[in-house]
């Protein structure tokens, strides 16, 4: 009997030793980051996982921003959504309207008793992802703004001053012509995200409405306004300049950014978050500058708005798993971590403390290009036209807008006809969205 009890006790002890005291809770994080920024995401997860043993964040790349958002929505409908979904800024209205599909961040942090003060974040960042009552719905992550990157070696070759980049659109056009004459015959200048740069950011930077109702922030019953004389003038300039490749179209998303790092396009407008890839891949002297503007546009330049993405918490998860998400967000908000994330990736520091820490260190004196987007966001106090934008069906509308711009660039429509059609088709989509959320 004694031997039998001894064997049973020994066997039970061995089984307990072989089984972890408690299995780690896995937190799925679906994202759209590529290249150097994908490495940043993986490193953040690894660092968090190393700080504790209760939770394990697992990053999963799900394709482009639209692909990732669509995958997350489809997964929620199928009952297997991730805990955290990275959604680009133009998906904000759609996610806000999906009440049952999301767990608001301000509720998440309060229920988990994690430190969380919306006033700790940059006002332009916090405001974009918050309700009118200041309740933050998603967690700011890779916030950015649009800037103009330029090849300083190419400027020298074309007889341009590399330390005095063009400030206005006419100056960009003239510089691009000189660059093309100096051997950059495939592309004088270009941009990624054709609608983000040339409709959305363009409108705010020039203090003209993209849409009514403060670009949708004050209500879903908004109408598009980007077929104004200034918008038409700008598109007409692009149409004319592309005839000899002074302007060269680079697509609807950021897939053409390699044209800058390869040296093909010496002037390229895209996200400030492009910094990591430029730093890693450009084999020439480079810098960035604020977005250009038309000098005869009243009040320009105004202020830019956010690009990038935030982290949305999906609904329907157990409280224990939400506690892990909250701990991860608290980890991401740490001042030293945000400062390092900013200086490594080029994305904005999301907290005021991180920005002040980087500024006090003197970092911007040696790396002024990382402060460019912050200065743009704070260039002037926001107006009704420049507070940001929040339009439903935005992901789908961008494709419609780009389709019309492409038709104009191909000579199939005039600039006015293309933008009129983009506005009309977009308004139809806005009414569809409005009907959906009002049910």
CSV table of C-alpha atoms in Angstrom, one decimal:
chain,number,residue,atom,x,y,z
A,1,UNK,CA,0.0,0.0,0.0
A,2,UNK,CA,2.8,2.4,1.0
A,3,UNK,CA,4.7,1.7,-2.3
A,4,UNK,CA,1.5,2.2,-4.3
A,5,UNK,CA,0.8,5.5,-2.6
A,6,UNK,CA,4.4,6.6,-3.1
A,7,UNK,CA,4.2,5.8,-6.8
A,8,UNK,CA,0.9,7.7,-7.2
A,9,UNK,CA,2.3,10.7,-5.4
A,10,UNK,CA,5.5,10.7,-7.4
A,11,UNK,CA,3.5,10.4,-10.7
A,12,UNK,CA,1.3,13.3,-9.7
A,13,UNK,CA,4.3,15.5,-8.8
A,14,UNK,CA,5.9,14.7,-12.1
A,15,UNK,CA,2.8,15.7,-14.0
A,16,UNK,CA,2.5,19.0,-12.1
A,17,UNK,CA,6.2,19.8,-12.7
A,18,UNK,CA,5.7,19.2,-16.4
A,19,UNK,CA,2.6,21.5,-16.6
A,20,UNK,CA,3.0,25.2,-16.4
A,21,UNK,CA,1.4,26.8,-13.4
A,22,UNK,CA,-0.8,28.9,-15.8
A,23,UNK,CA,-0.7,29.1,-19.5
A,24,UNK,CA,0.1,32.5,-21.1
A,25,UNK,CA,-2.9,34.4,-22.4
A,26,UNK,CA,-2.3,35.1,-26.1
A,27,UNK,CA,-3.1,38.5,-27.5
A,28,UNK,CA,-3.5,38.6,-31.3
A,29,UNK,CA,-2.4,41.9,-32.9
A,30,UNK,CA,-3.2,42.2,-36.6
A,31,UNK,CA,-1.3,44.9,-38.4
A,32,UNK,CA,-0.3,46.3,-41.8
A,33,UNK,CA,3.3,47.3,-41.2
A,34,UNK,CA,6.0,46.4,-43.8
A,35,UNK,CA,9.7,46.7,-44.1
A,36,UNK,CA,11.5,48.4,-41.2
A,37,UNK,CA,8.2,49.3,-39.5
A,38,UNK,CA,7.3,45.6,-39.4
A,39,UNK,CA,10.5,45.0,-37.5
A,40,UNK,CA,9.4,47.8,-35.1
A,41,UNK,CA,6.1,46.0,-34.4
A,42,UNK,CA,7.8,42.7,-33.8
A,43,UNK,CA,10.3,44.3,-31.5
A,44,UNK,CA,7.6,46.0,-29.4
A,45,UNK,CA,5.8,42.7,-29.0
A,46,UNK,CA,9.0,40.9,-28.0
A,47,UNK,CA,9.9,43.6,-25.5
A,48,UNK,CA,6.5,43.5,-23.9
A,49,UNK,CA,6.5,39.7,-23.7
A,50,UNK,CA,9.9,39.8,-22.0
A,51,UNK,CA,8.5,42.1,-19.2
A,52,UNK,CA,6.0,39.7,-17.8
A,53,UNK,CA,4.9,36.1,-18.1
A,54,UNK,CA,1.1,36.3,-18.0
A,55,UNK,CA,0.4,37.6,-21.5
A,56,UNK,CA,2.0,37.1,-24.9
A,57,UNK,CA,1.3,39.5,-27.8
A,58,UNK,CA,1.5,37.9,-31.2
A,59,UNK,CA,1.8,40.3,-34.2
A,60,UNK,CA,0.3,39.1,-37.5
A,61,UNK,CA,0.8,40.9,-40.7
A,62,UNK,CA,-2.4,41.0,-42.7
A,63,UNK,CA,-1.5,43.0,-45.8
A,64,UNK,CA,-2.2,46.6,-46.7
A,65,UNK,CA,-4.2,49.0,-44.5
A,66,UNK,CA,-7.5,48.3,-46.4
A,67,UNK,CA,-6.7,44.5,-46.4
A,68,UNK,CA,-6.1,44.5,-42.7
A,69,UNK,CA,-9.3,46.4,-41.9
A,70,UNK,CA,-11.4,44.2,-44.1
A,71,UNK,CA,-9.8,41.1,-42.6
A,72,UNK,CA,-10.6,42.3,-39.1
A,73,UNK,CA,-14.2,43.1,-39.9
A,74,UNK,CA,-14.7,39.7,-41.6
A,75,UNK,CA,-13.1,37.9,-38.7
A,76,UNK,CA,-15.4,39.7,-36.2
A,77,UNK,CA,-18.4,38.6,-38.2
A,78,UNK,CA,-17.1,35.0,-38.2
A,79,UNK,CA,-16.5,35.1,-34.5
A,80,UNK,CA,-12.7,34.9,-34.5
A,81,UNK,CA,-11.6,38.5,-34.5
A,82,UNK,CA,-8.1,39.5,-33.2
A,83,UNK,CA,-7.8,41.4,-29.9
A,84,UNK,CA,-6.1,44.3,-31.5
A,85,UNK,CA,-6.7,45.6,-35.1
A,86,UNK,CA,-4.6,48.3,-36.6
A,87,UNK,CA,-6.8,50.6,-38.7
A,88,UNK,CA,-5.6,53.5,-40.8
A,89,UNK,CA,-7.0,56.9,-40.0
A,90,UNK,CA,-9.6,57.0,-42.7
A,91,UNK,CA,-11.3,53.9,-41.2
A,92,UNK,CA,-12.1,55.8,-38.0
A,93,UNK,CA,-15.7,56.7,-38.9
A,94,UNK,CA,-16.5,53.2,-39.9
A,95,UNK,CA,-15.0,51.7,-36.7
A,96,UNK,CA,-16.7,54.3,-34.5
A,97,UNK,CA,-20.1,53.3,-36.1
A,98,UNK,CA,-19.5,49.6,-35.4
A,99,UNK,CA,-20.5,49.9,-31.8
A,100,UNK,CA,-20.8,46.2,-31.0
A,101,UNK,CA,-17.7,45.3,-32.8
A,102,UNK,CA,-15.3,47.4,-30.7
A,103,UNK,CA,-14.3,47.9,-27.1
A,104,UNK,CA,-13.6,51.6,-26.5
A,105,UNK,CA,-10.1,52.2,-25.2
A,106,UNK,CA,-11.2,54.6,-22.4
A,107,UNK,CA,-13.5,51.8,-21.1
A,108,UNK,CA,-10.9,49.1,-21.5
A,109,UNK,CA,-8.3,51.1,-19.5
A,110,UNK,CA,-10.7,52.0,-16.7
A,111,UNK,CA,-12.0,48.5,-16.3
A,112,UNK,CA,-8.4,47.1,-16.1
A,113,UNK,CA,-7.3,49.9,-13.7
A,114,UNK,CA,-4.4,50.8,-15.9
A,115,UNK,CA,-3.1,54.4,-15.9
A,116,UNK,CA,-4.7,56.4,-18.7
A,117,UNK,CA,-5.0,60.1,-19.2
A,118,UNK,CA,-6.2,61.4,-22.6
A,119,UNK,CA,-4.5,64.8,-21.8
A,120,UNK,CA,-1.1,63.0,-21.8
A,121,UNK,CA,-1.3,62.6,-25.6
A,122,UNK,CA,-0.6,65.1,-28.3
A,123,UNK,CA,-3.9,67.0,-28.7
A,124,UNK,CA,-4.0,66.5,-32.5
A,125,UNK,CA,-3.5,62.8,-32.0
A,126,UNK,CA,-6.0,62.3,-29.1
A,127,UNK,CA,-8.7,64.4,-30.7
A,128,UNK,CA,-8.7,62.5,-33.9
A,129,UNK,CA,-9.6,59.2,-32.2
A,130,UNK,CA,-12.0,60.6,-29.5
A,131,UNK,CA,-15.6,61.5,-29.3
A,132,UNK,CA,-16.8,65.1,-28.9
A,133,UNK,CA,-16.8,64.4,-25.1
A,134,UNK,CA,-13.1,63.6,-25.2
A,135,UNK,CA,-13.6,59.8,-24.8
A,136,UNK,CA,-10.8,58.0,-26.7
A,137,UNK,CA,-12.1,55.2,-28.7
A,138,UNK,CA,-8.9,53.7,-30.2
A,139,UNK,CA,-5.3,53.8,-29.1
A,140,UNK,CA,-3.0,56.1,-31.1
A,141,UNK,CA,-0.1,54.1,-32.5
A,142,UNK,CA,1.7,55.0,-35.7
A,143,UNK,CA,0.5,58.6,-36.2
A,144,UNK,CA,2.1,60.6,-39.0
A,145,UNK,CA,1.5,63.5,-41.4
A,146,UNK,CA,2.4,64.1,-45.0
A,147,UNK,CA,5.8,65.7,-45.8
A,148,UNK,CA,7.9,66.3,-48.9
A,149,UNK,CA,11.0,64.1,-49.1
A,150,UNK,CA,13.8,65.2,-51.5
A,151,UNK,CA,17.1,64.0,-52.8
A,152,UNK,CA,19.8,66.6,-51.9
A,153,UNK,CA,22.4,65.0,-54.2
A,154,UNK,CA,19.9,65.3,-57.1
A,155,UNK,CA,19.3,68.9,-56.2
A,156,UNK,CA,23.0,69.6,-56.4
A,157,UNK,CA,23.2,67.9,-59.8
A,158,UNK,CA,20.4,70.1,-61.1
A,159,UNK,CA,21.9,73.3,-59.7
A,160,UNK,CA,19.3,73.6,-57.0
A,161,UNK,CA,20.2,74.6,-53.4
A,162,UNK,CA,19.9,71.4,-51.3
A,163,UNK,CA,19.4,73.4,-48.2
A,164,UNK,CA,16.6,75.5,-49.5
A,165,UNK,CA,13.8,73.1,-50.7
A,166,UNK,CA,10.8,74.5,-52.6
A,167,UNK,CA,8.0,75.8,-50.4
A,168,UNK,CA,5.2,76.4,-52.9
A,169,UNK,CA,3.7,74.3,-55.6
A,170,UNK,CA,5.0,76.6,-58.4
A,171,UNK,CA,8.5,76.2,-56.9
A,172,UNK,CA,8.1,72.4,-56.8
A,173,UNK,CA,7.0,72.4,-60.5
A,174,UNK,CA,10.0,74.5,-61.5
A,175,UNK,CA,12.5,72.4,-59.4
A,176,UNK,CA,11.0,69.2,-60.9
A,177,UNK,CA,11.5,70.5,-64.5
A,178,UNK,CA,15.2,71.3,-63.7
A,179,UNK,CA,15.6,67.8,-62.1
A,180,UNK,CA,14.1,66.2,-65.2
A,181,UNK,CA,16.5,68.2,-67.4
A,182,UNK,CA,19.4,67.0,-65.2
A,183,UNK,CA,18.8,63.4,-66.0
A,184,UNK,CA,15.8,62.4,-63.9
A,185,UNK,CA,13.7,61.9,-67.0
A,186,UNK,CA,11.3,59.3,-65.6
A,187,UNK,CA,10.1,61.4,-62.7
A,188,UNK,CA,10.6,65.0,-61.6
A,189,UNK,CA,8.3,64.6,-58.6
A,190,UNK,CA,5.6,62.2,-57.4
A,191,UNK,CA,3.5,61.2,-54.4
A,192,UNK,CA,2.2,58.1,-52.7
A,193,UNK,CA,-1.5,57.9,-51.6
A,194,UNK,CA,-2.8,60.1,-54.5
A,195,UNK,CA,-6.0,61.1,-52.7
A,196,UNK,CA,-4.5,61.5,-49.2
A,197,UNK,CA,-1.9,63.9,-50.5
A,198,UNK,CA,-3.7,65.7,-53.3
A,199,UNK,CA,-7.2,65.9,-51.9
A,200,UNK,CA,-7.3,65.3,-48.1
A,201,UNK,CA,-4.0,66.9,-46.9
A,202,UNK,CA,-4.2,69.4,-49.7
A,203,UNK,CA,-7.5,70.7,-48.5
A,204,UNK,CA,-6.6,71.1,-44.9
A,205,UNK,CA,-3.2,72.6,-45.7
A,206,UNK,CA,-5.0,75.2,-47.8
A,207,UNK,CA,-7.8,75.8,-45.3
A,208,UNK,CA,-10.5,74.8,-47.8
A,209,UNK,CA,-13.2,72.2,-47.1
A,210,UNK,CA,-12.9,68.7,-48.2
A,211,UNK,CA,-16.5,68.3,-47.0
A,212,UNK,CA,-19.1,70.1,-45.1
A,213,UNK,CA,-19.8,69.7,-41.4
A,214,UNK,CA,-16.1,70.2,-40.5
A,215,UNK,CA,-15.2,67.4,-43.0
A,216,UNK,CA,-17.7,65.1,-41.3
A,217,UNK,CA,-16.4,65.5,-37.7
A,218,UNK,CA,-19.6,67.4,-36.8
A,219,UNK,CA,-22.0,64.8,-38.3
A,220,UNK,CA,-22.4,62.0,-40.8
A,221,UNK,CA,-24.8,64.3,-42.9
A,222,UNK,CA,-21.9,65.8,-44.7
A,223,UNK,CA,-21.4,66.6,-48.4
A,224,UNK,CA,-18.1,66.6,-50.3
A,225,UNK,CA,-16.6,69.9,-51.4
A,226,UNK,CA,-13.3,69.1,-53.2
A,227,UNK,CA,-14.4,70.2,-56.7
A,228,UNK,CA,-13.6,73.8,-55.9
A,229,UNK,CA,-11.5,76.1,-58.2
A,230,UNK,CA,-8.4,75.4,-56.2
A,231,UNK,CA,-8.7,71.6,-56.3
A,232,UNK,CA,-9.4,71.7,-60.1
A,233,UNK,CA,-6.4,74.0,-60.7
A,234,UNK,CA,-4.1,71.6,-58.8
A,235,UNK,CA,-5.3,68.5,-60.7
A,236,UNK,CA,-5.1,70.3,-64.0
A,237,UNK,CA,-1.4,71.2,-63.2
A,238,UNK,CA,-0.7,67.5,-62.5
A,239,UNK,CA,-2.4,66.5,-65.8
A,240,UNK,CA,-0.2,69.0,-67.8
A,241,UNK,CA,3.1,68.2,-65.9
A,242,UNK,CA,2.7,64.4,-66.4
A,243,UNK,CA,2.9,64.8,-70.2
A,244,UNK,CA,6.8,65.0,-70.0
A,245,UNK,CA,7.2,63.1,-66.6
A,246,UNK,CA,7.8,66.3,-64.6
A,247,UNK,CA,5.0,64.7,-62.5
A,248,UNK,CA,4.8,60.9,-62.6
A,249,UNK,CA,1.9,59.0,-61.0
A,250,UNK,CA,2.9,56.4,-58.4
A,251,UNK,CA,-0.4,54.8,-57.5
A,252,UNK,CA,-3.2,54.8,-55.0
A,253,UNK,CA,-1.3,53.6,-52.0
A,254,UNK,CA,2.4,53.7,-50.9
A,255,UNK,CA,3.7,50.9,-53.2
A,256,UNK,CA,5.6,53.5,-55.3
A,257,UNK,CA,7.7,54.8,-52.4
A,258,UNK,CA,10.6,52.8,-53.6
A,259,UNK,CA,10.9,55.2,-56.5
A,260,UNK,CA,12.3,57.7,-54.1
A,261,UNK,CA,14.7,55.4,-52.2
A,262,UNK,CA,16.0,54.0,-55.6
A,263,UNK,CA,16.8,57.6,-56.7
A,264,UNK,CA,14.3,57.5,-59.6
A,265,UNK,CA,12.0,60.3,-58.2
A,266,UNK,CA,14.0,63.1,-56.5
A,267,UNK,CA,11.0,64.7,-54.9
A,268,UNK,CA,8.4,62.5,-53.3
A,269,UNK,CA,5.4,63.4,-51.1
A,270,UNK,CA,4.4,60.8,-48.6
A,271,UNK,CA,4.1,60.0,-44.9
A,272,UNK,CA,6.6,61.1,-42.3
A,273,UNK,CA,6.5,57.4,-41.3
A,274,UNK,CA,8.5,56.7,-44.5
A,275,UNK,CA,11.6,57.8,-42.5
A,276,UNK,CA,12.7,54.3,-41.5
A,277,UNK,CA,12.7,53.0,-45.0
A,278,UNK,CA,14.5,56.1,-46.3
A,279,UNK,CA,17.1,55.8,-43.6
A,280,UNK,CA,17.7,52.1,-44.3
A,281,UNK,CA,17.6,52.2,-48.1
A,282,UNK,CA,18.4,55.5,-49.6
A,283,UNK,CA,22.0,55.6,-50.8
A,284,UNK,CA,22.1,59.4,-51.2
A,285,UNK,CA,21.9,62.6,-49.1
A,286,UNK,CA,18.3,63.3,-48.3
A,287,UNK,CA,16.0,65.5,-46.2
A,288,UNK,CA,12.3,66.4,-45.9
A,289,UNK,CA,10.3,69.6,-45.8
A,290,UNK,CA,6.8,70.7,-45.2
A,291,UNK,CA,4.1,70.1,-47.9
A,292,UNK,CA,4.0,72.8,-50.6
A,293,UNK,CA,1.2,75.2,-51.0
A,294,UNK,CA,-0.2,77.7,-53.5
A,295,UNK,CA,0.9,81.1,-52.3
A,296,UNK,CA,-2.2,82.9,-53.5
A,297,UNK,CA,-4.5,80.7,-51.5
A,298,UNK,CA,-5.8,82.7,-48.6
A,299,UNK,CA,-4.5,81.6,-45.3
A,300,UNK,CA,-2.2,78.9,-46.7
A,301,UNK,CA,-0.4,77.1,-45.2
A,302,UNK,CA,-2.8,76.2,-42.4
A,303,UNK,CA,-2.2,73.0,-40.5
A,304,UNK,CA,-1.9,69.4,-41.6
A,305,UNK,CA,-3.8,66.4,-40.2
A,306,UNK,CA,-3.0,62.9,-39.1
A,307,UNK,CA,-2.1,60.0,-41.2
A,308,UNK,CA,-1.0,56.6,-40.0
A,309,UNK,CA,-3.2,54.4,-37.9
A,310,UNK,CA,-4.5,53.6,-34.4
A,311,UNK,CA,-5.2,50.3,-32.6
A,312,UNK,CA,-8.8,49.3,-32.1
A,313,UNK,CA,-9.8,46.7,-29.5
A,314,UNK,CA,-12.3,44.2,-30.9
A,315,UNK,CA,-15.4,43.3,-29.0
A,316,UNK,CA,-16.5,40.0,-27.4
A,317,UNK,CA,-13.3,39.0,-25.6
A,318,UNK,CA,-13.1,37.7,-22.0
A,319,UNK,CA,-12.1,40.2,-19.3
A,320,UNK,CA,-8.9,38.4,-18.6
A,321,UNK,CA,-7.7,38.9,-22.2
A,322,UNK,CA,-8.8,42.6,-22.1
A,323,UNK,CA,-6.6,43.1,-19.1
A,324,UNK,CA,-3.6,41.9,-21.2
A,325,UNK,CA,-4.5,44.4,-23.9
A,326,UNK,CA,-4.7,47.2,-21.4
A,327,UNK,CA,-1.3,46.3,-20.0
A,328,UNK,CA,0.2,46.3,-23.5
A,329,UNK,CA,-1.3,49.8,-24.2
A,330,UNK,CA,0.1,51.1,-20.9
A,331,UNK,CA,3.5,49.6,-21.9
A,332,UNK,CA,3.3,51.4,-25.3
A,333,UNK,CA,2.6,54.7,-23.6
A,334,UNK,CA,5.8,54.8,-21.5
A,335,UNK,CA,7.7,58.0,-22.2
A,336,UNK,CA,11.1,56.4,-23.0
A,337,UNK,CA,9.5,53.8,-25.3
A,338,UNK,CA,7.5,56.5,-27.2
A,339,UNK,CA,10.6,58.6,-27.5
A,340,UNK,CA,12.6,55.7,-28.9
A,341,UNK,CA,9.7,54.6,-31.2
A,342,UNK,CA,9.5,58.2,-32.6
A,343,UNK,CA,13.3,58.4,-33.3
A,344,UNK,CA,13.5,54.9,-34.7
A,345,UNK,CA,10.4,54.9,-37.0
A,346,UNK,CA,9.7,58.6,-37.8
A,347,UNK,CA,6.2,58.3,-36.6
A,348,UNK,CA,5.0,61.0,-34.2
A,349,UNK,CA,5.5,60.6,-30.4
A,350,UNK,CA,2.0,60.1,-29.2
A,351,UNK,CA,2.5,61.7,-25.8
A,352,UNK,CA,3.5,65.2,-24.9
A,353,UNK,CA,6.1,63.9,-22.4
A,354,UNK,CA,7.9,61.9,-25.2
A,355,UNK,CA,8.0,64.9,-27.5
A,356,UNK,CA,9.4,67.1,-24.8
A,357,UNK,CA,12.0,64.5,-23.9
A,358,UNK,CA,13.2,64.2,-27.5
A,359,UNK,CA,13.2,68.0,-28.0
A,360,UNK,CA,15.1,68.6,-24.8
A,361,UNK,CA,17.8,66.0,-25.8
A,362,UNK,CA,18.7,68.2,-28.8
A,363,UNK,CA,17.8,65.3,-31.2
A,364,UNK,CA,15.9,67.6,-33.6
A,365,UNK,CA,19.0,69.8,-34.1
A,366,UNK,CA,20.7,66.9,-35.8
A,367,UNK,CA,17.5,65.3,-37.2
A,368,UNK,CA,15.2,68.2,-38.1
A,369,UNK,CA,13.2,66.0,-40.5
A,370,UNK,CA,11.5,64.2,-37.6
A,371,UNK,CA,10.1,67.4,-36.2
A,372,UNK,CA,8.7,68.5,-39.6
A,373,UNK,CA,5.3,66.7,-39.3
A,374,UNK,CA,4.9,67.9,-35.7
A,375,UNK,CA,5.5,71.5,-36.7
A,376,UNK,CA,3.0,71.1,-39.6
A,377,UNK,CA,0.3,69.8,-37.3
A,378,UNK,CA,0.8,72.7,-35.0
A,379,UNK,CA,1.4,75.3,-37.7
A,380,UNK,CA,-1.8,77.2,-36.9
A,381,UNK,CA,-4.8,76.6,-34.6
A,382,UNK,CA,-7.2,74.3,-36.5
A,383,UNK,CA,-10.2,75.8,-38.3
A,384,UNK,CA,-13.5,74.1,-39.3
A,385,UNK,CA,-11.7,73.1,-42.5
A,386,UNK,CA,-8.6,71.7,-40.8
A,387,UNK,CA,-9.6,69.9,-37.6
A,388,UNK,CA,-9.3,66.6,-39.4
A,389,UNK,CA,-11.8,64.4,-41.3
A,390,UNK,CA,-14.2,61.7,-40.4
A,391,UNK,CA,-16.1,60.3,-43.4
A,392,UNK,CA,-17.9,57.0,-43.6
A,393,UNK,CA,-17.1,54.5,-46.3
A,394,UNK,CA,-13.8,56.3,-46.6
A,395,UNK,CA,-11.8,53.3,-47.7
A,396,UNK,CA,-14.2,52.6,-50.6
A,397,UNK,CA,-14.5,56.3,-51.4
A,398,UNK,CA,-10.8,56.7,-51.8
A,399,UNK,CA,-10.8,54.1,-54.6
A,400,UNK,CA,-13.6,56.0,-56.3
A,401,UNK,CA,-11.8,59.3,-56.0
A,402,UNK,CA,-8.6,57.7,-57.3
A,403,UNK,CA,-10.4,56.2,-60.2
A,404,UNK,CA,-11.7,59.6,-61.3
A,405,UNK,CA,-8.2,61.2,-60.9
A,406,UNK,CA,-6.7,58.4,-62.9
A,407,UNK,CA,-9.2,59.0,-65.7
A,408,UNK,CA,-8.2,62.7,-65.7
A,409,UNK,CA,-4.5,61.9,-65.8
A,410,UNK,CA,-5.2,59.5,-68.7
A,411,UNK,CA,-6.9,62.2,-70.7
A,412,UNK,CA,-10.3,60.6,-70.5
A,413,UNK,CA,-11.9,63.5,-68.5
A,414,UNK,CA,-11.2,67.1,-67.7
A,415,UNK,CA,-10.0,68.0,-64.2
A,416,UNK,CA,-13.4,69.6,-63.5
A,417,UNK,CA,-15.4,66.6,-64.8
A,418,UNK,CA,-13.3,64.1,-62.8
A,419,UNK,CA,-13.6,65.9,-59.5
A,420,UNK,CA,-17.3,66.6,-60.1
A,421,UNK,CA,-17.8,62.9,-60.6
A,422,UNK,CA,-15.7,62.0,-57.6
A,423,UNK,CA,-17.8,64.3,-55.4
A,424,UNK,CA,-21.1,63.0,-56.8
A,425,UNK,CA,-20.2,59.3,-56.5
A,426,UNK,CA,-18.7,59.9,-53.0
A,427,UNK,CA,-21.9,61.7,-51.8
A,428,UNK,CA,-23.9,58.7,-52.8
A,429,UNK,CA,-21.7,56.5,-50.7
A,430,UNK,CA,-21.9,58.9,-47.8
A,431,UNK,CA,-25.7,58.7,-47.9
A,432,UNK,CA,-25.5,54.9,-47.9
A,433,UNK,CA,-23.3,55.0,-44.8
A,434,UNK,CA,-25.6,57.5,-43.1
A,435,UNK,CA,-28.6,55.3,-43.6
A,436,UNK,CA,-26.6,52.3,-42.2
A,437,UNK,CA,-25.6,54.0,-38.9
A,438,UNK,CA,-29.0,55.7,-38.3
A,439,UNK,CA,-30.8,52.3,-38.2
